[in-house]
Short mmCIF file of C-alpha atoms (C1' of nucleotides) in Angstrom, two decimals:
data_model
loop_
_atom_site.label_atom_id
_atom_site.label_comp_id
_atom_site.label_asym_id
_atom_site.label_seq_id
_atom_site.Cartn_x
_atom_site.Cartn_y
_atom_site.Cartn_z
CA UNK T 1 -23.92 2.38 -17.06
CA UNK T 2 -24.66 3.35 -13.47
CA UNK T 3 -24.61 7.12 -12.58
CA UNK T 4 -24.25 8.63 -8.93
CA UNK T 5 -23.82 11.59 -7.05
CA UNK T 6 -20.68 10.63 -4.48
CA UNK T 7 -19.19 12.94 -1.74
CA UNK T 8 -15.62 12.85 -1.30
CA UNK T 9 -14.70 10.81 -4.29
CA UNK T 10 -11.93 11.86 -5.99
CA UNK T 11 -10.32 9.06 -8.43
CA UNK T 12 -6.85 11.12 -8.84
CA UNK T 13 -6.57 11.51 -5.36
CA UNK T 14 -7.18 7.68 -4.91
CA UNK T 15 -4.85 6.57 -7.63
CA UNK T 16 -2.23 8.63 -6.29
CA UNK T 17 -2.86 7.84 -2.38
CA UNK T 18 -0.61 4.87 -2.42
CA UNK T 19 -2.93 2.23 -1.02
CA UNK T 20 -3.44 0.94 -4.64
CA UNK T 21 -1.31 -0.16 -7.35
CA UNK T 22 -3.53 -0.91 -10.46
CA UNK T 23 -5.76 2.30 -11.01
CA UNK T 24 -5.17 3.37 -14.41
CA UNK T 25 -5.85 6.77 -15.36
CA UNK T 26 -7.07 6.91 -19.38
CA UNK T 27 -6.41 9.65 -21.61
CA UNK T 28 -9.96 10.97 -21.59
CA UNK T 29 -9.82 11.61 -17.76
CA UNK T 30 -11.69 8.66 -16.91
CA UNK T 31 -9.85 5.86 -14.43
CA UNK T 32 -10.04 2.08 -14.87
CA UNK T 33 -9.98 0.00 -11.61
CA UNK T 34 -9.54 -3.78 -11.30
CA UNK T 35 -11.23 -5.92 -8.58
CA UNK T 36 -10.94 -9.84 -8.56
CA UNK T 37 -12.26 -10.86 -12.02
CA UNK T 38 -14.12 -7.88 -12.68
CA UNK T 39 -12.88 -4.02 -13.92
CA UNK T 40 -14.74 -0.69 -14.44
CA UNK T 41 -14.18 2.35 -16.28
CA UNK T 42 -15.07 5.25 -14.12
CA UNK T 43 -15.86 8.67 -15.97
CA UNK T 44 -16.44 12.06 -13.90
CA UNK T 45 -19.37 14.08 -15.41
CA UNK T 46 -19.62 17.61 -16.20
CA UNK T 47 -22.32 18.16 -13.39
CA UNK T 48 -19.98 16.49 -10.86
CA UNK T 49 -21.53 12.80 -11.01
CA UNK T 50 -19.82 9.61 -11.74
CA UNK T 51 -20.38 7.18 -14.75
CA UNK T 52 -19.62 3.34 -13.85
CA UNK T 53 -19.49 1.10 -17.26
CA UNK T 54 -21.28 -1.52 -15.33
CA UNK T 55 -24.94 -2.45 -14.49
CA UNK T 56 -26.57 -1.43 -11.36
CA UNK T 57 -26.32 -4.94 -9.89
CA UNK T 58 -22.07 -5.37 -10.26
CA UNK T 59 -22.11 -1.34 -8.85
CA UNK T 60 -24.16 -2.60 -5.58
CA UNK T 61 -22.44 -6.07 -5.25
CA UNK T 62 -18.73 -4.79 -6.21
CA UNK T 63 -17.80 -1.44 -6.75
CA UNK T 64 -20.21 0.26 -4.05
CA UNK T 65 -18.45 -1.98 -1.17
CA UNK T 66 -15.16 -1.91 -3.07
CA UNK T 67 -15.14 2.05 -3.10
CA UNK T 68 -16.38 2.17 0.43
CA UNK T 69 -19.31 4.18 -0.71
CA UNK T 70 -21.34 3.92 2.31
CA UNK T 71 -18.74 5.64 4.57
CA UNK T 72 -19.51 9.39 5.54
CA UNK T 73 -15.81 10.51 5.18
CA UNK T 74 -17.17 14.22 5.50
CA UNK T 75 -17.87 13.19 9.03
CA UNK T 76 -14.22 12.02 9.38
CA UNK T 77 -12.71 15.11 8.28
CA UNK T 78 -15.20 17.04 11.15
CA UNK T 79 -13.36 14.61 13.41
CA UNK T 80 -9.79 16.02 13.04
CA UNK T 81 -9.05 18.03 16.02
CA UNK T 82 -8.19 21.84 15.65
CA UNK T 83 -5.10 21.59 17.01
CA UNK T 84 -3.81 19.18 14.24
CA UNK T 85 -2.98 21.82 11.82
CA UNK T 86 -1.20 19.35 9.26
CA UNK T 87 -3.82 17.04 9.18
CA UNK T 88 -6.49 19.61 8.73
CA UNK T 89 -4.41 20.92 5.61
CA UNK T 90 -3.91 17.21 4.80
CA UNK T 91 -7.87 16.64 4.81
CA UNK T 92 -8.36 19.69 2.94
CA UNK T 93 -6.29 18.64 -0.09
CA UNK T 94 -7.31 14.91 0.16
CA UNK T 95 -10.61 14.93 1.16
CA UNK T 96 -11.65 12.77 -2.25
CA UNK T 97 -9.66 9.88 -0.60
CA UNK T 98 -11.52 6.63 0.46
CA UNK T 99 -9.89 3.72 1.81
CA UNK T 100 -10.72 0.76 -0.78
CA UNK T 101 -11.55 -2.77 0.58
CA UNK T 102 -9.21 -4.58 -1.58
CA UNK T 103 -8.28 -8.39 -1.84
CA UNK T 104 -6.26 -9.53 1.30
CA UNK T 105 -4.04 -11.62 -0.85
CA UNK T 106 -3.38 -9.03 -3.31
CA UNK T 107 -2.64 -6.77 -0.38
CA UNK T 108 -0.44 -9.37 1.17
CA UNK T 109 1.75 -9.89 -1.88
CA UNK T 110 1.75 -6.17 -3.18
CA UNK T 111 3.38 -4.64 0.21
CA UNK T 112 5.55 -7.72 0.83
CA UNK T 113 6.87 -6.13 -2.83
CA UNK T 114 6.93 -2.73 -1.76
CA UNK T 115 9.54 -2.70 0.69
CA UNK T 116 12.79 -0.52 -0.64
CA UNK T 117 10.72 0.25 -3.72
CA UNK T 118 9.36 3.03 -4.89
CA UNK T 119 5.53 3.72 -6.19
CA UNK T 120 6.24 3.49 -9.70
CA UNK T 121 8.27 0.33 -9.26
CA UNK T 122 5.87 -1.22 -7.13
CA UNK T 123 3.35 -0.72 -9.97
CA UNK T 124 5.15 -2.07 -12.42
CA UNK T 125 6.39 -5.26 -10.37
CA UNK T 126 2.67 -5.94 -9.70
CA UNK T 127 1.61 -5.11 -13.35
CA UNK T 128 3.95 -7.92 -14.45
CA UNK T 129 2.78 -10.36 -12.33
CA UNK T 130 -0.78 -10.11 -13.48
CA UNK T 131 0.16 -9.34 -16.91
CA UNK T 132 2.15 -12.73 -16.87
CA UNK T 133 0.39 -15.14 -14.21
CA UNK T 134 -3.16 -13.48 -13.85
CA UNK T 135 -6.54 -14.86 -15.61
CA UNK T 136 -7.62 -12.30 -18.48
CA UNK T 137 -10.43 -10.40 -17.68
CA UNK T 138 -12.97 -10.71 -20.90
CA UNK T 139 -11.62 -8.84 -23.79
CA UNK T 140 -10.50 -5.86 -21.61
CA UNK T 141 -6.81 -6.38 -21.99
CA UNK T 142 -6.54 -6.34 -18.35
CA UNK T 143 -5.67 -9.51 -16.08
CA UNK T 144 -6.72 -10.23 -12.46
CA UNK T 145 -4.13 -10.64 -9.86
CA UNK T 146 -2.56 -13.97 -9.87
CA UNK T 147 -4.25 -16.28 -7.40
CA UNK T 148 -1.87 -17.87 -4.35
CA UNK T 149 -1.56 -21.57 -6.37
CA UNK T 150 -0.70 -19.76 -9.42
CA UNK T 151 2.47 -17.75 -7.69
CA UNK T 152 3.19 -20.70 -5.15
CA UNK T 153 4.02 -23.11 -8.41
CA UNK T 154 6.18 -20.55 -9.91
CA UNK T 155 10.12 -20.96 -9.79
CA UNK T 156 12.10 -18.46 -8.19
CA UNK T 157 13.95 -17.16 -11.43
CA UNK T 158 10.32 -16.80 -12.91
CA UNK T 159 9.51 -14.47 -9.92
CA UNK T 160 12.67 -12.71 -10.12
CA UNK T 161 11.65 -11.56 -13.68
CA UNK T 162 8.96 -9.06 -12.19
CA UNK T 163 12.17 -7.33 -10.63
CA UNK T 164 11.30 -8.94 -7.08
CA UNK T 165 14.90 -8.73 -6.15
CA UNK T 166 15.50 -10.55 -2.57
CA UNK T 167 12.04 -10.68 -2.00
CA UNK T 168 11.56 -13.22 -4.20
CA UNK T 169 11.94 -15.83 -1.64
CA UNK T 170 9.39 -14.22 0.54
CA UNK T 171 6.65 -13.85 -2.28
CA UNK T 172 7.44 -17.77 -3.17
CA UNK T 173 6.95 -18.93 0.94
CA UNK T 174 4.33 -16.67 1.73
CA UNK T 175 2.14 -17.95 -1.36
CA UNK T 176 2.97 -21.52 -0.48
CA UNK T 177 1.57 -21.12 2.92
CA UNK T 178 -1.72 -19.46 1.49
CA UNK T 179 -2.17 -21.92 -1.12
CA UNK T 180 -1.85 -24.41 1.26
CA UNK T 181 -4.44 -22.58 3.48
CA UNK T 182 -7.26 -21.61 0.63
CA UNK T 183 -9.25 -20.13 3.47
CA UNK T 184 -6.84 -17.98 5.09
CA UNK T 185 -8.11 -14.54 4.46
CA UNK T 186 -11.61 -15.70 5.89
CA UNK T 187 -10.15 -17.09 9.01
CA UNK T 188 -7.89 -13.93 9.51
CA UNK T 189 -10.74 -11.59 8.76
CA UNK T 190 -12.77 -13.19 12.06
CA UNK T 191 -9.82 -12.05 14.52
CA UNK T 192 -9.16 -9.16 16.22
CA UNK T 193 -6.84 -6.18 15.30
CA UNK T 194 -4.06 -7.57 17.50
CA UNK T 195 -4.35 -11.11 16.42
CA UNK T 196 -4.77 -10.24 12.97
CA UNK T 197 -1.56 -8.45 13.15
CA UNK T 198 0.36 -11.43 14.56
CA UNK T 199 -0.92 -13.57 11.82
CA UNK T 200 0.15 -11.51 9.42
CA UNK T 201 3.68 -11.08 10.93
CA UNK T 202 3.93 -15.16 10.48
CA UNK T 203 4.30 -14.37 6.69
CA UNK T 204 7.94 -14.19 5.86
CA UNK T 205 8.56 -10.60 4.38
CA UNK T 206 5.81 -9.24 6.73
CA UNK T 207 6.82 -6.87 9.43
CA UNK T 208 5.27 -4.05 11.56
CA UNK T 209 4.64 -2.06 8.59
CA UNK T 210 3.66 -4.31 6.01
CA UNK T 211 1.41 -5.99 8.79
CA UNK T 212 -0.26 -2.52 9.14
CA UNK T 213 -0.79 -2.12 5.29
CA UNK T 214 -2.59 -5.34 4.65
CA UNK T 215 -4.81 -5.01 7.62
CA UNK T 216 -5.65 -1.42 6.64
CA UNK T 217 -6.06 -1.96 2.58
CA UNK T 218 -6.92 -5.82 2.62
CA UNK T 219 -8.66 -6.05 6.13
CA UNK T 220 -10.02 -2.67 6.20
CA UNK T 221 -9.13 -2.24 9.86
CA UNK T 222 -9.10 1.87 9.36
CA UNK T 223 -7.54 2.00 13.05
CA UNK T 224 -4.35 0.52 11.43
CA UNK T 225 -1.60 2.98 11.20
CA UNK T 226 1.22 2.25 8.77
CA UNK T 227 4.42 3.83 9.57
CA UNK T 228 6.76 4.22 6.63
CA UNK T 229 9.50 6.61 5.25
CA UNK T 230 6.81 9.19 4.42
CA UNK T 231 4.80 9.09 7.62
CA UNK T 232 8.02 9.27 9.84
CA UNK T 233 9.25 12.58 8.25
CA UNK T 234 5.30 13.78 8.83
CA UNK T 235 5.89 12.56 12.41
CA UNK T 236 9.47 14.40 12.92
CA UNK T 237 8.15 17.68 11.45
CA UNK T 238 4.66 17.99 12.41
CA UNK T 239 3.97 15.70 15.38
CA UNK T 240 7.24 16.29 17.62
CA UNK T 241 8.14 12.71 16.72
CA UNK T 242 4.92 10.79 17.11
CA UNK T 243 1.27 11.20 15.54
CA UNK T 244 -0.81 11.03 18.48
CA UNK T 245 -2.99 7.66 16.79
CA UNK T 246 -4.78 7.44 20.54
CA UNK T 247 -6.80 10.32 19.45
CA UNK T 248 -8.07 8.50 16.37
CA UNK T 249 -8.26 4.82 17.43
CA UNK T 250 -10.93 3.96 14.55
CA UNK T 251 -9.80 6.20 12.04
CA UNK T 252 -5.71 6.51 12.35
CA UNK T 253 -5.08 4.65 9.32
CA UNK T 254 -7.78 7.10 7.31
CA UNK T 255 -5.85 10.19 8.71
CA UNK T 256 -2.47 8.44 7.85
CA UNK T 257 -3.78 8.41 4.43
CA UNK T 258 -4.63 12.11 3.53
CA UNK T 259 -1.03 12.86 5.58
CA UNK T 260 0.55 10.68 3.12
CA UNK T 261 -0.85 11.51 0.01
CA UNK T 262 -0.87 15.34 1.07
CA UNK T 263 2.98 15.15 1.98
CA UNK T 264 3.75 13.43 -1.36
CA UNK T 265 2.04 16.11 -2.86
CA UNK T 266 4.14 19.07 -1.26
CA UNK T 267 7.41 17.19 -2.55
CA UNK T 268 5.80 16.96 -5.62
CA UNK T 269 5.65 13.49 -6.25
CA UNK T 270 2.89 13.16 -8.40
CA UNK T 271 2.67 10.02 -10.66
CA UNK T 272 0.57 9.40 -13.88
"C1'" DA I 1 24.84 8.32 -12.47
"C1'" DA I 2 24.67 8.06 -7.67
"C1'" DC I 3 20.96 8.08 -4.97
"C1'" DC I 4 16.95 6.19 -2.36
"C1'" DA I 5 12.84 3.81 -2.04
"C1'" DG I 6 5.31 2.74 1.36
"C1'" DG I 7 11.39 -2.55 5.26
"C1'" DG I 8 12.32 -7.20 7.11
"C1'" DG I 9 15.49 -10.51 8.58
"C1'" DT I 10 19.31 -11.37 11.22
"C1'" DA I 11 23.06 -11.07 14.64
"C1'" DC I 12 24.24 -9.28 18.19
"C1'" DC I 13 23.85 -6.42 22.73
"C1'" DG H 1 13.69 -4.67 23.61
"C1'" DG H 2 16.94 -2.06 20.90
"C1'" DT H 3 20.09 -1.22 17.27
"C1'" DA H 4 23.67 -1.99 13.13
"C1'" DC H 5 23.94 -4.08 9.13
"C1'" DC H 6 22.83 -6.42 4.35
"C1'" DC H 7 19.63 -7.30 1.28
"C1'" DA H 8 18.31 -6.64 -5.33
"C1'" DT H 9 17.02 -3.69 -8.60
"C1'" DG H 10 14.26 0.12 -10.51
"C1'" DG H 11 13.33 4.79 -11.50
"C1'" DT H 12 14.63 9.71 -10.92
#
DNA sequence: AACCAGGGGTACC
DNA sequence: GGTACCCATGGT
């Protein structure tokens, strides 16, 4: 057990922020997260601290980086311009969100799946793939995200059972490309933002929006600004059609996350 | 039950 | 470089 005081950390907000499709909320108020072949259950304590059911070594090597706990998100909140009223409101409602450092491969597949799907539908598709093709993690009943070689070996009709629809060929081809270059993620991590985006666009099923999501959530390029239907709505209603990403060159993606969560909260798009 | 979903590929212009 | 149109299927 590892217990910590963590500012700007709200698991319910993170679980509902749409950046991660596998955090589960448990009946006792705790949440369970998965990363690679590890999982952890985090319980908010009455005194405001958080209890991680892992030892100090796992906390330091896996979960502290995964939850981006060394980043000062309060400073990011303070950097918001006073004139950006909607963003200020969003931060006030979403200050517990952090940008998780998730696995690039998992993000690539998850966000190819995400196109023209609701978040609950994305969750169930991702969970199907994990439950059927991911390695079990101890006796937790939880499975890791399936690796590229595994997905690459699946026939299309097996993928279709995950309700991938017309995306199944995208997933299959992308998995075959990734499996053919096992070090692709490490190679892409060394690229500039611009070159990284071009490299991601080479995968079938990856366009501008998905590339930005993989950059932001899988490669922690927090300047990347994914523009989806919700963000476009926000821009139309509150930013004269376009959010000034140039004002936040290093944190636009984090601002996007605050506003995405807040807009969906306003529209009562809560999810379990 | 009709509607729309954290879009992308393609065919045009 | 921009725009219409199609794509399967789940959740509400």
